[in-house]
Amino acid sequence: MTRAWNFSAGPAALPEAVLRRAQQELLEWNGSGASVMELSHRGKRFMALAADAEARLRRLLDVPDGYTVLFLQGGATQHFAQIPMNLAGPEDHADYIVTGHWGEKAVREAAPYLDARVAATSVDTDYLRLPPRDAWVLSPGAAYVHYTPNETIHGVAFRDIPDVGDVPLVADMSSNILSEPIDVSRFGLIYAGAQKNIGPSGLVVMIMRDDLLARAGRPMANIFRYAEHAANDSMLNTPNTWGWYLAGLTFEWLEGQGGLAAMGQTNARKAGTLYGAIDGSGGFYRSPVDVPARSRMNVPFTLHDPALDAAFLAESEDAGFLALKGHKAVGGMRASLYNAVPLDAVNELVKFMRDFATRHG
Amino acid sequence: MTRAWNFSAGPAALPEAVLRRAQQELLEWNGSGASVMELSHRGKRFMALAADAEARLRRLLDVPDGYTVLFLQGGATQHFAQIPMNLAGPEDHADYIVTGHWGEKAVREAAPYLDARVAATSVDTDYLRLPPRDAWVLSPGAAYVHYTPNETIHGVAFRDIPDVGDVPLVADMSSNILSEPIDVSRFGLIYAGAQKNIGPSGLVVMIMRDDLLARAGRPMANIFRYAEHAANDSMLNTPNTWGWYLAGLTFEWLEGQGGLAAMGQTNARKAGTLYGAIDGSGGFYRSPVDVPARSRMNVPFTLHDPALDAAFLAESEDAGFLALKGHKAVGGMRASLYNAVPLDAVNELVKFMRDFATRHG
């Protein structure tokens, strides 16, 4: 068995220790006589697993009292729609800060449910910069302000949480949740598809201030109501039990790594190493993103000569690096450096990049 | 490691051969250098897996041309809502045949989206019988007729596909899909949560006649549109890749077992063995369900003296049988006999039941 250095943007690398544990327990989990996938979500054993995972997540993120944690399905995309359905009536409006592909999509999926206003966008910079805070045009009476702290495709990220006054701040943290400590109390709602920093795809984790659960929304099926999911401990329908289980193992692994403060330091070091190699390559490699807006999770970069792209991809794959091809919207290369990507992987990548530059320089 | 005989109603037993294969490949799948969970759904390897799983499902069910197969999320419950959203406008009506808990829920979740009419119900029999076909009151102009061929909790099932004329027949087959051959051409739409006969929870398989994809529905987010999912090969958002993978392995296993004709024979034999033991117990065990309506997948039964229930559960667990407790809505016991439950499990259960009756008779 050979595991590659996996820089996939998502579904992405999982901690190897988590995979080994899951492998060991796959046919018989926790003395239950069955795989964790083969057990009722309403049984004692799975209920304990579910509560334990939630408790670990709360500890990791230091979630204050007055917030509900949900384990849902549908990916972030479904919640682009479900959030306005729940947090606003059809006559309401909300402000969206658009800094890349996912912010655009959030607006598009919200539009059937309320007046989704683009309060700021950096589309005019091809999403290579962040729109300056003083240029945002927030609307009085907005139901919430939505933003994407880290844009996976464009590789731009907010280092600081924007101040939007008393309006609930809603954040799609799919690609940066758990990558460093955050102040949850600054947010009304945080949500994240699991497949980058939490676990396998098909699971969404949501952290929601309780007063937002009480918003009336509009007539809709119960299955779309966050308040119903909350009242049923995320078991309004059968949850993704395997995803929940792996999320719990990942949270446990993160605690073992020293929690989010330690992860934040490691992630800063990983990103610093890669950006350093790009910036120090004498122009062979380039990061197109404005320096203060550079993501620590997703690092797009280009080669000075696009004719070398195919060779870079082929040689990197032969050398044991996975998924370095950039998203088609941006081109070039992209290395995603989520929690489960070790510093060693980045050091090896940087070594390969230097070597490639020497051979093709 | 000891695996119990698992009679869980869902999430339910998976074929042991499938679990062993998944265990073996967990850290490195198919020469990819990563777990199948760690790979992009848009990569060549996963796309091939996805297409292969769909092809196997089509072969198993002999799906005719003109039907689309989708791999979705949200459980059957979400699709209780999404089906009326897609197949009907707000002014339309649809007919529901209610033969148990899940049929009731399907009506409830559909109600915000159209006039969901109960065309037939067996609630007056506590869902122990099926409403006779000649008593159904179907409405002219219905957008579709919805029914639940197998009710997991109440253990009642239709042996034959009801004739509803030209109106599209929509079936929630969560608990009986792939348990025997069916004539897909009789249906407008078939859907099933995976966690009984297909794979782990968090995946929904849908088979939909193409003309229904063209129905306008109503204004809604793209993520809720089946036509958009179809146009994007079920990759409109990141699918549950692990669920899709395990579904494919299960389909492959089913082919190896001889396909659905063979499964249907085995399932008839399993159910016959258990009902035979119940009926032949001289009244110690009882099946409350009307004989022609008895499910082959979910067998609720009671003990003649409910004071023995606790002893039955405790002793059966000690003897290596899992999840025999009946649903709280029905009480007593329930043995679910999905595809992955071998005939041996049923034979062992019947032996235990006879022995228990002798000791407590």
XYZ file of C-alpha atoms in Angstrom:
722
model
C 0.000 0.000 0.000
C 1.276 3.433 -0.966
C -0.459 6.549 0.173
C 0.281 9.639 -1.869
C 0.696 13.197 -0.557
C -2.873 14.281 -1.136
C -3.525 17.962 -1.915
C -7.138 17.477 -3.044
C -9.478 20.447 -2.606
C -12.257 18.154 -1.449
C -13.267 15.471 -0.799
C -9.837 15.810 0.750
C -7.219 14.002 2.801
C -8.317 12.539 6.127
C -5.904 11.969 9.001
C -4.226 8.608 8.434
C -4.690 7.713 12.101
C -8.440 8.233 11.700
C -8.538 6.005 8.630
C -6.558 3.280 10.399
C -8.943 3.337 13.350
C -11.971 3.217 11.021
C -10.394 0.341 9.127
C -9.770 -1.617 12.298
C -13.342 -1.116 13.520
C -15.047 -1.479 10.160
C -16.603 -4.899 10.726
C -17.200 -4.650 14.431
C -17.416 -1.384 16.275
C -17.224 -0.840 19.986
C -18.380 -4.304 21.044
C -21.644 -3.862 19.160
C -21.349 -6.961 16.986
C -21.742 -4.859 13.846
C -20.163 -2.107 11.794
C -21.029 1.387 12.974
C -22.796 1.707 9.580
C -25.086 -1.206 10.442
C -26.498 0.191 13.680
C -29.642 2.161 14.340
C -28.968 5.857 14.861
C -31.480 5.664 17.708
C -29.628 2.908 19.559
C -27.735 3.601 22.774
C -24.322 3.100 21.234
C -24.769 5.446 18.291
C -26.513 8.079 20.419
C -23.461 8.101 22.699
C -21.140 8.432 19.688
C -23.212 11.337 18.365
C -23.202 13.178 21.689
C -19.475 12.583 22.114
C -18.702 14.007 18.664
C -20.763 17.103 19.385
C -19.076 17.594 22.767
C -15.634 17.355 21.163
C -16.572 19.875 18.488
C -17.885 22.257 21.138
C -14.647 21.947 23.098
C -12.454 22.398 20.032
C -14.236 25.565 18.915
C -15.031 26.725 22.447
C -18.674 27.140 21.391
C -20.411 29.458 23.876
C -23.721 28.629 25.559
C -26.731 29.574 23.489
C -25.569 27.861 20.289
C -27.013 24.693 18.787
C -24.844 22.237 16.864
C -26.460 20.287 14.014
C -25.209 17.391 11.873
C -27.077 17.613 8.569
C -26.909 16.515 4.949
C -27.037 18.172 1.545
C -23.653 19.863 1.355
C -23.125 23.584 1.772
C -24.999 24.095 -1.503
C -28.305 22.903 -0.110
C -27.857 25.226 2.830
C -27.268 28.163 0.484
C -31.019 27.707 -0.073
C -32.078 26.449 3.326
C -30.526 29.308 5.287
C -32.681 32.017 3.668
C -35.702 29.684 3.904
C -35.179 29.493 7.662
C -33.741 32.874 8.571
C -35.959 35.160 6.496
C -39.435 35.591 5.077
C -40.034 36.002 1.325
C -40.305 39.799 1.698
C -37.001 40.111 3.563
C -33.582 40.901 2.237
C -30.074 39.791 3.171
C -26.596 41.051 2.316
C -24.019 38.879 0.582
C -20.281 39.519 0.422
C -19.049 37.790 -2.704
C -15.361 36.960 -2.884
C -15.351 33.966 -5.206
C -17.224 31.091 -6.794
C -18.953 29.853 -3.618
C -20.186 33.278 -2.619
C -21.667 33.680 -6.107
C -23.403 30.340 -5.775
C -24.739 31.222 -2.331
C -26.429 34.305 -3.831
C -27.864 32.311 -6.730
C -29.351 29.582 -4.562
C -30.757 32.123 -2.073
C -32.419 34.289 -4.712
C -35.690 32.302 -4.961
C -36.262 32.798 -1.221
C -35.529 36.442 -0.491
C -33.962 39.574 -1.927
C -30.308 38.490 -1.921
C -28.299 41.702 -2.261
C -24.652 41.772 -3.198
C -23.323 44.228 -0.643
C -19.750 43.817 -1.818
C -17.939 41.856 -4.472
C -14.403 41.520 -5.736
C -15.424 40.119 -9.107
C -13.784 43.117 -10.785
C -10.401 41.841 -9.511
C -11.159 38.299 -10.749
C -11.483 37.498 -7.054
C -7.789 38.067 -6.449
C -8.424 40.639 -3.704
C -10.981 41.171 -0.967
C -13.419 44.073 -1.266
C -12.302 46.684 1.300
C -14.630 46.771 4.299
C -15.319 50.503 3.892
C -16.699 49.879 0.398
C -19.352 47.402 1.557
C -22.893 48.677 1.107
C -24.856 46.939 3.842
C -28.640 47.423 3.768
C -30.534 48.503 6.844
C -32.861 45.768 8.039
C -30.972 42.888 6.440
C -32.000 39.491 7.847
C -28.304 38.533 7.926
C -24.938 39.142 6.266
C -23.474 36.113 4.471
C -19.820 35.668 3.563
C -17.281 32.997 2.682
C -14.253 33.321 4.973
C -12.211 31.086 2.657
C -12.881 30.649 -1.043
C -11.684 27.168 -2.036
C -11.335 27.794 -5.752
C -9.899 31.309 -5.761
C -7.716 30.839 -2.691
C -8.706 34.090 -1.021
C -9.471 34.322 2.681
C -10.410 36.802 5.375
C -7.869 36.878 8.207
C -10.280 38.833 10.441
C -13.964 38.472 11.127
C -15.749 41.453 9.574
C -17.737 43.728 11.849
C -21.334 43.923 10.671
C -22.872 45.397 13.788
C -25.910 43.659 15.238
C -26.907 41.864 12.061
C -26.297 38.099 12.354
C -23.162 37.107 10.485
C -23.527 33.865 8.511
C -20.354 32.120 7.344
C -19.791 29.253 4.928
C -16.679 27.788 6.579
C -16.585 24.638 4.469
C -12.926 25.041 3.620
C -11.495 26.620 6.764
C -13.471 25.349 9.767
C -11.230 23.891 12.499
C -8.082 25.183 10.787
C -7.426 27.668 13.630
C -9.285 29.063 16.662
C -12.237 31.327 15.914
C -14.495 33.432 18.088
C -17.840 31.695 17.549
C -19.672 34.407 19.521
C -19.108 36.788 16.598
C -21.325 34.629 14.359
C -25.022 34.006 14.044
C -24.539 30.871 11.987
C -21.526 28.858 10.864
C -21.889 25.963 8.463
C -19.479 23.680 6.675
C -19.559 20.759 4.302
C -17.509 18.062 6.012
C -15.378 16.944 3.099
C -12.421 19.266 3.687
C -11.589 19.570 7.372
C -14.116 17.328 9.129
C -14.742 13.995 7.436
C -16.184 12.386 4.316
C -18.653 14.097 1.970
C -22.390 13.910 2.629
C -22.279 15.587 6.043
C -22.784 19.244 6.972
C -21.949 20.665 10.390
C -23.871 23.754 11.504
C -23.437 25.960 14.563
C -26.372 28.295 15.062
C -27.234 30.925 17.639
C -30.423 29.815 19.348
C -32.375 33.029 18.716
C -32.060 32.376 14.970
C -33.717 28.985 15.422
C -36.845 30.837 16.490
C -37.150 32.802 13.244
C -40.381 31.894 11.509
C -39.048 31.562 7.998
C -41.974 30.562 5.818
C -44.295 27.593 5.137
C -42.152 24.599 4.248
C -41.742 20.907 4.982
C -40.495 20.038 8.463
C -37.428 18.381 7.020
C -36.147 21.804 5.918
C -36.617 23.457 9.327
C -33.466 23.835 11.388
C -35.616 24.216 14.517
C -37.071 20.752 13.895
C -33.624 19.260 13.389
C -32.518 20.931 16.613
C -35.562 19.650 18.529
C -34.713 16.142 17.292
C -30.959 16.234 17.998
C -30.215 16.059 14.248
C -32.165 12.801 14.014
C -35.307 14.159 12.398
C -34.407 11.690 9.666
C -31.666 9.078 9.541
C -28.402 11.024 9.661
C -25.238 10.134 7.754
C -24.020 7.875 10.551
C -20.694 6.978 8.957
C -19.923 10.657 8.392
C -20.851 11.520 11.956
C -18.616 8.706 13.232
C -15.619 9.826 11.163
C -16.197 13.440 12.187
C -16.020 12.323 15.814
C -12.764 10.466 15.179
C -11.365 13.552 13.438
C -12.350 15.787 16.351
C -10.638 13.346 18.719
C -7.542 13.393 16.519
C -7.549 17.210 16.530
C -7.678 17.224 20.329
C -4.729 14.842 20.326
C -2.814 17.240 18.067
C -3.210 19.986 20.657
C -6.475 21.506 19.473
C -7.028 24.436 17.159
C -4.283 26.677 18.518
C -1.721 24.035 17.573
C -3.440 23.368 14.242
C -3.434 27.082 13.496
C 0.319 27.258 14.050
C 0.969 24.218 11.895
C -1.327 25.511 9.166
C 0.392 28.914 9.198
C 3.738 27.156 8.871
C 2.525 24.920 6.026
C 1.118 27.877 4.085
C 4.180 30.001 4.853
C 6.476 27.279 3.521
C 4.570 26.951 0.253
C 4.048 30.680 -0.377
C 7.696 31.205 0.528
C 8.758 28.690 -2.107
C 6.480 30.295 -4.706
C 7.594 33.854 -3.945
C 11.223 32.770 -3.743
C 11.218 30.981 -7.079
C 12.399 33.993 -9.026
C 9.131 34.101 -10.945
C 9.112 30.434 -11.980
C 5.999 29.990 -9.809
C 3.515 32.758 -9.084
C 0.690 33.230 -6.620
C -1.856 35.477 -8.303
C -3.633 36.385 -5.059
C -3.151 39.690 -3.236
C -0.779 38.900 -0.348
C -3.054 39.909 2.579
C -5.920 37.899 1.060
C -3.972 34.669 0.578
C -5.675 31.557 1.911
C -3.822 29.179 4.225
C -6.020 26.309 3.092
C -6.028 26.576 -0.708
C -2.977 27.805 -2.561
C -3.476 28.338 -6.288
C -0.281 29.000 -8.203
C 0.803 29.247 -11.792
C 3.951 28.322 -13.661
C 5.629 31.152 -15.531
C 5.141 29.144 -18.721
C 1.750 27.391 -18.992
C 3.299 25.048 -21.535
C 5.004 23.395 -18.539
C 1.689 22.654 -16.762
C 1.266 19.201 -18.255
C 4.828 18.201 -17.364
C 4.398 19.532 -13.834
C 1.237 17.506 -13.334
C 2.631 14.328 -14.824
C 5.926 14.520 -12.936
C 4.289 15.450 -9.654
C 1.944 12.504 -9.917
C 4.826 10.165 -10.650
C 6.587 11.577 -7.613
C 3.627 10.704 -5.370
C 1.707 14.000 -5.205
C -2.034 13.896 -5.748
C -4.563 16.398 -7.095
C -2.378 19.435 -7.804
C -4.315 20.487 -10.885
C -5.953 23.879 -10.435
C -9.689 24.405 -10.779
C -10.682 25.057 -14.380
C -12.082 28.481 -13.412
C -8.583 29.591 -12.362
C -6.179 27.293 -14.200
C -2.635 26.447 -13.166
C -2.082 24.467 -9.995
C -3.664 24.376 -6.566
C -2.442 22.761 -3.369
C -5.017 22.415 -0.616
C -3.433 22.289 2.812
C -6.226 21.169 5.110
C -5.590 19.872 8.611
C -4.948 16.293 7.499
C -2.130 17.372 5.150
C 1.039 17.131 7.237
C 3.889 19.626 7.160
C 6.015 16.829 5.662
C 3.764 16.787 2.610
C 4.384 20.493 2.062
C 8.123 20.143 2.597
C 8.221 17.342 0.045
C 6.136 19.363 -2.405
C 8.419 22.363 -2.071
C 11.430 20.147 -2.664
C 9.789 18.758 -5.794
C 8.872 22.248 -7.009
C 12.483 23.471 -6.612
C 13.760 20.436 -8.413
C 11.220 20.851 -11.206
C 12.162 24.509 -11.598
C 15.849 23.591 -11.833
C 15.189 20.958 -14.464
C 12.845 23.149 -16.510
C 14.237 26.605 -15.692
C -14.130 -10.009 16.462
C -17.684 -11.306 16.737
C -20.362 -10.219 14.336
C -23.908 -10.673 15.586
C -26.929 -11.742 13.529
C -28.179 -8.261 12.750
C -31.932 -7.751 12.292
C -31.822 -3.934 12.432
C -34.569 -2.081 10.557
C -32.085 0.520 9.339
C -29.327 1.514 9.176
C -29.180 -2.211 8.624
C -26.824 -5.105 7.978
C -24.488 -4.829 5.001
C -23.092 -7.869 3.197
C -20.016 -9.022 5.112
C -18.127 -9.491 1.848
C -18.771 -5.835 1.015
C -17.513 -4.708 4.406
C -14.371 -6.829 4.076
C -13.609 -5.356 0.678
C -14.191 -1.822 1.974
C -11.957 -2.562 4.949
C -9.171 -3.844 2.743
C -9.342 -0.789 0.461
C -9.961 1.796 3.165
C -6.540 3.439 3.130
C -5.728 2.999 -0.527
C -8.342 2.402 -3.159
C -7.799 1.166 -6.658
C -4.219 2.303 -7.032
C -5.178 5.894 -6.347
C -2.834 6.487 -3.419
C -5.745 7.521 -1.207
C -8.945 6.306 0.380
C -11.978 6.511 -1.899
C -13.265 9.099 0.617
C -10.243 11.312 -0.035
C -10.682 11.662 -3.790
C -12.422 14.318 -5.826
C -15.797 13.209 -7.097
C -14.819 14.850 -10.387
C -11.641 12.828 -10.809
C -11.372 10.100 -13.432
C -11.286 7.276 -10.901
C -14.379 8.289 -8.970
C -16.321 9.139 -12.131
C -15.663 5.595 -13.360
C -16.802 4.163 -10.022
C -19.986 6.239 -10.177
C -20.807 5.166 -13.720
C -20.079 1.532 -12.890
C -22.411 1.596 -9.878
C -25.195 3.103 -11.976
C -24.689 0.523 -14.742
C -24.879 -2.324 -12.228
C -28.071 -0.921 -10.709
C -29.617 -0.587 -14.162
C -28.729 -4.196 -14.954
C -30.016 -5.521 -11.644
C -33.376 -3.784 -11.978
C -33.499 -4.081 -15.763
C -34.235 -0.346 -15.940
C -35.764 0.443 -19.345
C -34.520 3.230 -21.602
C -36.036 6.593 -20.816
C -35.301 6.499 -17.100
C -32.704 8.583 -15.264
C -30.865 7.242 -12.211
C -29.834 9.724 -9.512
C -27.644 9.368 -6.406
C -28.834 12.022 -3.959
C -28.808 12.953 -0.292
C -31.384 13.848 2.346
C -33.014 10.484 3.038
C -36.454 9.540 1.803
C -37.899 12.189 4.139
C -36.389 15.089 2.234
C -37.775 13.661 -0.970
C -41.242 13.463 0.560
C -41.001 17.250 0.133
C -38.836 17.465 -2.956
C -41.004 15.165 -5.094
C -44.098 17.432 -4.955
C -41.819 20.478 -5.393
C -40.565 18.987 -8.656
C -43.528 17.046 -10.001
C -46.318 19.546 -9.334
C -47.193 23.217 -9.124
C -48.667 24.765 -5.951
C -52.196 24.580 -7.409
C -51.934 20.887 -8.266
C -53.035 17.875 -6.282
C -51.657 14.366 -5.844
C -53.077 11.142 -4.425
C -51.470 9.341 -1.504
C -52.095 5.738 -0.478
C -51.311 5.572 3.227
C -50.537 2.146 4.661
C -48.326 3.036 7.618
C -46.047 5.530 9.317
C -43.982 6.431 6.259
C -46.996 7.035 4.052
C -48.369 9.357 6.733
C -45.096 11.237 6.837
C -44.974 11.500 3.046
C -48.356 13.272 3.113
C -47.286 15.595 5.917
C -44.069 16.688 4.222
C -45.806 17.133 0.860
C -48.653 19.252 2.220
C -46.843 22.630 2.049
C -46.269 22.126 -1.678
C -49.552 20.893 -3.128
C -52.940 19.488 -2.206
C -51.867 16.085 -0.885
C -55.015 13.966 -0.873
C -55.314 10.703 1.009
C -56.927 8.527 -1.635
C -56.834 5.456 0.571
C -55.694 4.608 4.067
C -55.706 1.590 6.325
C -55.324 3.607 9.521
C -58.674 2.211 10.720
C -57.046 -1.258 10.848
C -54.003 0.119 12.733
C -52.185 -0.486 9.457
C -52.516 -4.250 9.795
C -54.190 -4.608 6.400
C -53.967 -2.943 3.009
C -56.849 -0.786 1.814
C -58.617 -2.784 -0.952
C -57.873 -1.375 -4.380
C -61.567 -0.945 -5.219
C -61.994 1.382 -2.236
C -59.296 3.844 -3.385
C -60.694 7.248 -4.304
C -58.261 8.539 -6.918
C -58.792 12.142 -8.037
C -58.974 13.032 -11.711
C -56.028 15.175 -12.738
C -53.705 14.058 -9.954
C -50.059 14.970 -10.613
C -49.076 11.499 -9.375
C -50.104 8.662 -7.065
C -47.696 8.021 -4.187
C -47.496 4.802 -2.173
C -45.149 2.858 0.068
C -44.777 -0.705 -1.263
C -43.277 -1.829 2.053
C -43.927 -0.147 5.404
C -40.866 -0.723 7.588
C -42.539 -0.121 10.945
C -45.881 -1.812 10.411
C -44.536 -4.686 8.330
C -47.180 -4.484 5.619
C -46.352 -4.757 1.941
C -47.971 -4.801 -1.472
C -47.221 -8.018 -3.383
C -48.468 -6.476 -6.637
C -47.948 -3.097 -8.231
C -51.277 -1.248 -8.099
C -52.827 -0.143 -11.378
C -53.391 3.605 -11.368
C -53.929 4.094 -15.087
C -51.896 6.764 -16.799
C -51.076 8.751 -13.680
C -47.377 8.426 -12.751
C -46.936 6.012 -9.872
C -44.385 7.188 -7.292
C -43.013 4.615 -4.853
C -40.952 4.983 -1.691
C -39.047 1.702 -1.930
C -36.626 2.451 0.901
C -37.216 -0.869 2.624
C -37.836 -3.224 -0.298
C -35.783 -2.041 -3.273
C -33.577 -4.786 -4.755
C -35.269 -7.463 -2.648
C -36.837 -9.081 -5.737
C -37.316 -8.235 -9.426
C -39.730 -5.394 -10.199
C -41.147 -4.016 -13.410
C -39.670 -0.511 -13.401
C -41.728 0.464 -16.455
C -44.832 0.495 -14.250
C -43.427 3.420 -12.252
C -42.978 7.122 -12.849
C -40.535 7.489 -9.980
C -38.903 5.082 -7.541
C -36.816 6.341 -4.645
C -35.113 4.721 -1.692
C -32.983 5.687 1.258
C -29.897 3.504 0.993
C -29.637 2.347 4.586
C -31.658 -0.854 4.253
C -30.894 -2.671 1.025
C -28.269 -0.509 -0.703
C -25.563 0.844 1.577
C -24.926 3.216 4.467
C -27.268 6.050 5.457
C -26.926 9.468 3.842
C -27.564 8.299 0.273
C -30.808 8.201 -1.715
C -31.176 6.353 -4.994
C -33.846 7.604 -7.398
C -35.084 6.171 -10.706
C -37.206 8.634 -12.621
C -39.008 8.528 -15.947
C -37.504 11.232 -18.127
C -40.762 12.984 -18.971
C -41.206 13.766 -15.266
C -37.848 15.536 -15.243
C -39.360 18.078 -17.606
C -42.167 19.078 -15.249
C -41.807 22.718 -14.310
C -42.494 22.432 -10.604
C -42.171 25.915 -9.162
C -39.550 28.579 -8.397
C -36.904 27.021 -6.166
C -33.156 26.772 -5.731
C -31.315 24.726 -8.345
C -30.113 22.308 -5.699
C -33.699 21.083 -5.238
C -34.304 20.445 -8.953
C -34.054 16.830 -10.060
C -33.548 18.003 -13.640
C -30.426 19.898 -12.546
C -29.097 16.859 -10.703
C -29.781 14.778 -13.811
C -28.041 17.288 -16.080
C -25.022 17.141 -13.767
C -24.854 13.333 -13.369
C -25.748 13.642 -9.661
C -22.713 15.874 -9.135
C -24.511 19.200 -8.883
C -22.915 19.296 -5.465
C -20.425 16.941 -3.859
C -22.224 13.608 -3.567
C -21.872 11.174 -0.682
C -18.900 9.451 -2.282
C -18.462 6.761 0.371
C -22.152 5.855 0.132
C -21.956 5.701 -3.649
C -18.877 3.463 -3.434
C -20.515 1.055 -0.984
C -23.693 1.001 -3.058
C -21.591 -0.048 -6.044
C -19.959 -2.820 -4.031
C -23.388 -3.971 -2.865
C -24.714 -4.025 -6.437
C -21.684 -6.084 -7.452
C -22.329 -8.466 -4.556
C -25.978 -8.807 -5.617
C -24.906 -9.716 -9.144
C -22.611 -12.349 -7.665
C -25.543 -13.768 -5.672
C -27.426 -14.338 -8.913
C -29.256 -11.038 -9.169
C -32.720 -10.136 -7.998
C -34.458 -13.342 -9.072
C -32.171 -15.291 -6.755
C -32.502 -12.685 -4.000
C -36.268 -12.819 -4.316
C -36.230 -16.584 -3.811
C -33.933 -16.357 -0.809
C -35.982 -13.536 0.683
C -39.214 -15.502 0.230
C -37.597 -18.452 1.955
C -36.284 -16.329 4.834
C -39.672 -14.714 5.413
C -41.468 -18.056 5.012
C -39.208 -19.640 7.606
C -39.840 -16.896 10.162
C -43.596 -16.562 9.584
C -43.822 -20.367 9.663
C -42.146 -20.456 13.054
C -44.437 -17.711 14.356
C -47.614 -19.311 13.014
C -46.495 -22.748 14.155
C -45.706 -21.681 17.715
C -49.136 -22.579 19.022
C -49.847 -18.952 19.844
C -46.621 -18.282 21.763
C -45.614 -15.842 18.997
C -48.082 -13.917 16.874
C -47.868 -11.904 13.685
C -50.519 -9.208 13.897
C -50.476 -8.465 10.161
C -53.126 -9.729 7.741
C -51.514 -12.697 5.971
C -51.683 -11.411 2.348
C -50.204 -8.069 3.487
C -47.222 -9.514 5.341
C -43.889 -7.948 4.483
C -40.931 -10.126 3.529
C -38.527 -7.460 4.720
C -39.862 -6.433 8.136
C -41.546 -8.996 10.373
C -43.129 -7.563 13.511
C -44.285 -10.182 15.993
C -45.502 -10.262 19.565
C -45.123 -12.713 22.417
C -48.351 -14.070 23.846
C -47.348 -12.557 27.196
C -45.788 -9.078 26.943
C -44.246 -9.663 30.372
C -41.784 -11.945 28.550
C -40.607 -9.203 26.169
C -37.737 -8.070 28.370
C -36.479 -11.635 28.829
C -36.742 -12.295 25.077
C -34.700 -9.204 24.273
C -32.062 -9.867 26.918
C -31.667 -13.554 26.061
C -31.660 -12.946 22.311
C -28.934 -10.358 22.692
C -26.862 -12.716 24.813
C -27.341 -15.348 22.127
C -25.908 -13.035 19.483
C -29.022 -11.529 17.873
C -29.124 -7.785 17.348
C -31.928 -5.228 17.183
C -35.016 -7.407 17.625
C -36.922 -4.822 19.638
C -40.074 -3.666 17.836
C -40.705 -0.041 16.965
C -42.363 1.817 19.796
C -45.397 2.588 17.590
C -46.116 -1.140 17.312
C -44.432 -2.765 20.314
C -43.279 -6.368 20.594
C -40.466 -7.559 18.370
C -39.410 -6.960 14.793
C -36.932 -8.843 12.644
C -35.838 -7.071 9.476
C -34.732 -9.518 6.800
C -33.022 -7.334 4.195
C -30.775 -8.789 1.502
C -27.663 -8.786 3.687
C -29.328 -10.942 6.359
C -28.471 -14.522 5.396
C -30.867 -17.459 5.608
C -28.594 -18.844 8.335
C -29.445 -15.864 10.518
C -33.146 -16.618 10.184
C -32.612 -20.322 10.854
C -30.658 -19.487 13.995
C -33.324 -17.011 15.109
C -36.077 -19.558 14.629
C -34.084 -22.108 16.652
C -33.658 -19.548 19.415
C -37.365 -18.649 19.334
C -38.387 -22.314 19.682
C -35.964 -22.807 22.504
C -37.176 -19.655 24.245
C -40.800 -20.786 23.892
C -39.936 -24.168 25.407
C -38.170 -22.583 28.353
C -40.878 -19.978 28.969
C -43.942 -21.872 27.716
